[in-house]
Amino acid sequence: MIARCQVDYAGRLTAHLPMATRLLLVKSDGSVSVHSDDRAYKPLNWMSPPCWLIEDGKLWIVENKQGEKLVISIDEIFHDYAQALGAEPGLQKDGVEAHLQELLAEHIKTLGDGYTLVRREFPTAIGPVDIMARDAEGRSVAVEIKRRGEIDGAISALPADTSRARHWAVEVKRRATIDAVEQLTRYLELLNRDPLLAPVGGILAAQAIAPQARTLAEDRGIRCVVLDYDELRGIPSEEMRLF
């Protein structure tokens, strides 16, 4: 509703909004908020649920279980409209692990020429590795995609020589930190126990890799790869290049 009104709040303190034209929002969860034509999304005053609204002509009384009251005195109504919005599907963030996993699976050659997808969600005893791939020489590559490291604790480092590895575990993050290296190391330590997979090398792939993470990864024989998210999505880069 858009109306000329004044608003008085009585509770832990008192507040008064003099007569002016404002936007009144009443949501299906019972909340009532009073907005002006500035302050962006933040209301001038509001009552959060659980609360109830009593209408007495042009007088609205909003009260909650603590006895706090929001009294809205309406002088003139300019617009009154009701619309049910329905169920909210929720915010879908761009670039989360599931989307990155799909993009990398679709463009698996980002890891190198000749790479092919074996499967996504490759199972291990401590959780699925997001992607299993195979390179041009027939070596398998395991890919794990996370936003943040979830497996903590240092474990034994990989053998220094991974150049002869037949399989590769690749973990993908938006920003790789030391936790990401520790997580990948834990997966590699487990995968290397499987005689059908060992030896398994590691690749840390991310949009950004912290210097400390890069140093630790290279010390453990883990290869680091920087990913271009827009390039994976097929969006041309606006960055100026010489070639």
PDB file of N, CA and C in Angstrom, residues 1 15 24-25 39 45-46 56 60-61 93 102 113 125 130 135 139 148 165 168 170 182 192 214 219 227 234:
ATOM      1  N   MET A   1       0.834  -1.186   0.000  1.00  0.00           N
ATOM      2  CA  MET A   1       0.000   0.000   0.000  1.00  0.00           C
ATOM      3  C   MET A   1       0.878   1.248   0.000  1.00  0.00           C
ATOM      4  N   ALA A  15       9.074   5.567  19.280  1.00  0.00           N
ATOM      5  CA  ALA A  15       9.536   6.232  18.060  1.00  0.00           C
ATOM      6  C   ALA A  15       8.323   6.773  17.326  1.00  0.00           C
ATOM      7  N   LEU A  24       3.783   0.867   2.551  1.00  0.00           N
ATOM      8  CA  LEU A  24       3.517  -0.107   3.615  1.00  0.00           C
ATOM      9  C   LEU A  24       3.503  -1.499   3.002  1.00  0.00           C
ATOM     10  N   LEU A  25       4.334  -2.401   3.552  1.00  0.00           N
ATOM     11  CA  LEU A  25       4.407  -3.780   3.065  1.00  0.00           C
ATOM     12  C   LEU A  25       3.921  -4.740   4.141  1.00  0.00           C
ATOM     13  N   ARG A  39      16.754   5.315   1.341  1.00  0.00           N
ATOM     14  CA  ARG A  39      17.292   4.329   2.280  1.00  0.00           C
ATOM     15  C   ARG A  39      17.378   2.921   1.688  1.00  0.00           C
ATOM     16  N   ASN A  45      10.614   1.684   9.836  1.00  0.00           N
ATOM     17  CA  ASN A  45      10.213   0.946  11.027  1.00  0.00           C
ATOM     18  C   ASN A  45       9.540  -0.337  10.576  1.00  0.00           C
ATOM     19  N   TRP A  46       9.484  -1.312  11.463  1.00  0.00           N
ATOM     20  CA  TRP A  46       8.942  -2.609  11.078  1.00  0.00           C
ATOM     21  C   TRP A  46       8.574  -3.418  12.309  1.00  0.00           C
ATOM     22  N   ASP A  56      -8.600  -1.306  11.925  1.00  0.00           N
ATOM     23  CA  ASP A  56      -9.806  -0.625  12.391  1.00  0.00           C
ATOM     24  C   ASP A  56      -9.991   0.612  11.533  1.00  0.00           C
ATOM     25  N   TRP A  60      -4.138   0.949  11.736  1.00  0.00           N
ATOM     26  CA  TRP A  60      -3.528  -0.372  11.799  1.00  0.00           C
ATOM     27  C   TRP A  60      -2.771  -0.485  13.111  1.00  0.00           C
ATOM     28  N   ILE A  61      -3.000  -1.584  13.802  1.00  0.00           N
ATOM     29  CA  ILE A  61      -2.266  -1.872  15.030  1.00  0.00           C
ATOM     30  C   ILE A  61      -1.566  -3.215  14.850  1.00  0.00           C
ATOM     31  N   LYS A  93      23.397 -19.183  -6.622  1.00  0.00           N
ATOM     32  CA  LYS A  93      24.645 -18.459  -6.821  1.00  0.00           C
ATOM     33  C   LYS A  93      25.378 -18.985  -8.040  1.00  0.00           C
ATOM     34  N   GLU A 102      30.162 -28.968 -13.411  1.00  0.00           N
ATOM     35  CA  GLU A 102      29.524 -29.192 -14.709  1.00  0.00           C
ATOM     36  C   GLU A 102      30.338 -28.569 -15.837  1.00  0.00           C
ATOM     37  N   ASP A 113      45.440 -31.018 -23.381  1.00  0.00           N
ATOM     38  CA  ASP A 113      45.017 -31.619 -24.650  1.00  0.00           C
ATOM     39  C   ASP A 113      44.880 -33.130 -24.501  1.00  0.00           C
ATOM     40  N   ALA A 125      36.323 -43.457   0.080  1.00  0.00           N
ATOM     41  CA  ALA A 125      35.851 -43.752   1.436  1.00  0.00           C
ATOM     42  C   ALA A 125      35.599 -42.483   2.253  1.00  0.00           C
ATOM     43  N   ASP A 130      34.866 -35.129  -7.373  1.00  0.00           N
ATOM     44  CA  ASP A 130      33.856 -34.617  -8.286  1.00  0.00           C
ATOM     45  C   ASP A 130      33.974 -35.148  -9.710  1.00  0.00           C
ATOM     46  N   ASP A 135      43.756 -38.723 -19.330  1.00  0.00           N
ATOM     47  CA  ASP A 135      44.523 -37.874 -20.231  1.00  0.00           C
ATOM     48  C   ASP A 135      44.864 -38.616 -21.520  1.00  0.00           C
ATOM     49  N   ARG A 139      46.143 -41.954 -18.621  1.00  0.00           N
ATOM     50  CA  ARG A 139      46.189 -41.780 -17.175  1.00  0.00           C
ATOM     51  C   ARG A 139      44.859 -41.229 -16.688  1.00  0.00           C
ATOM     52  N   ARG A 148      35.444 -24.159  -0.243  1.00  0.00           N
ATOM     53  CA  ARG A 148      36.405 -23.997   0.837  1.00  0.00           C
ATOM     54  C   ARG A 148      36.864 -25.382   1.289  1.00  0.00           C
ATOM     55  N   ALA A 165      53.324 -40.668 -12.674  1.00  0.00           N
ATOM     56  CA  ALA A 165      51.986 -41.059 -12.192  1.00  0.00           C
ATOM     57  C   ALA A 165      51.078 -41.448 -13.353  1.00  0.00           C
ATOM     58  N   TRP A 168      45.707 -39.036 -11.867  1.00  0.00           N
ATOM     59  CA  TRP A 168      45.856 -37.683 -11.317  1.00  0.00           C
ATOM     60  C   TRP A 168      44.569 -37.276 -10.597  1.00  0.00           C
ATOM     61  N   VAL A 170      42.545 -34.155  -9.228  1.00  0.00           N
ATOM     62  CA  VAL A 170      42.507 -32.711  -9.460  1.00  0.00           C
ATOM     63  C   VAL A 170      41.397 -32.106  -8.602  1.00  0.00           C
ATOM     64  N   GLU A 182      45.778 -29.337   1.819  1.00  0.00           N
ATOM     65  CA  GLU A 182      45.660 -30.414   2.808  1.00  0.00           C
ATOM     66  C   GLU A 182      44.546 -31.387   2.412  1.00  0.00           C
ATOM     67  N   ASN A 192      46.216 -43.426  -3.210  1.00  0.00           N
ATOM     68  CA  ASN A 192      47.471 -44.138  -3.449  1.00  0.00           C
ATOM     69  C   ASN A 192      47.530 -45.478  -2.729  1.00  0.00           C
ATOM     70  N   ARG A 214      50.256 -22.301  -3.069  1.00  0.00           N
ATOM     71  CA  ARG A 214      51.067 -22.695  -4.210  1.00  0.00           C
ATOM     72  C   ARG A 214      52.416 -23.264  -3.759  1.00  0.00           C
ATOM     73  N   ASP A 219      55.719 -27.976  -3.161  1.00  0.00           N
ATOM     74  CA  ASP A 219      56.632 -28.727  -2.301  1.00  0.00           C
ATOM     75  C   ASP A 219      56.215 -30.186  -2.200  1.00  0.00           C
ATOM     76  N   LEU A 227      42.351 -21.368 -13.363  1.00  0.00           N
ATOM     77  CA  LEU A 227      41.207 -21.485 -14.259  1.00  0.00           C
ATOM     78  C   LEU A 227      40.593 -20.120 -14.543  1.00  0.00           C
ATOM     79  N   GLY A 234      32.347 -19.687 -21.791  1.00  0.00           N
ATOM     80  CA  GLY A 234      32.284 -19.240 -23.169  1.00  0.00           C
ATOM     81  C   GLY A 234      32.071 -17.753 -23.315  1.00  0.00           C
TER      82      GLY A 234
END
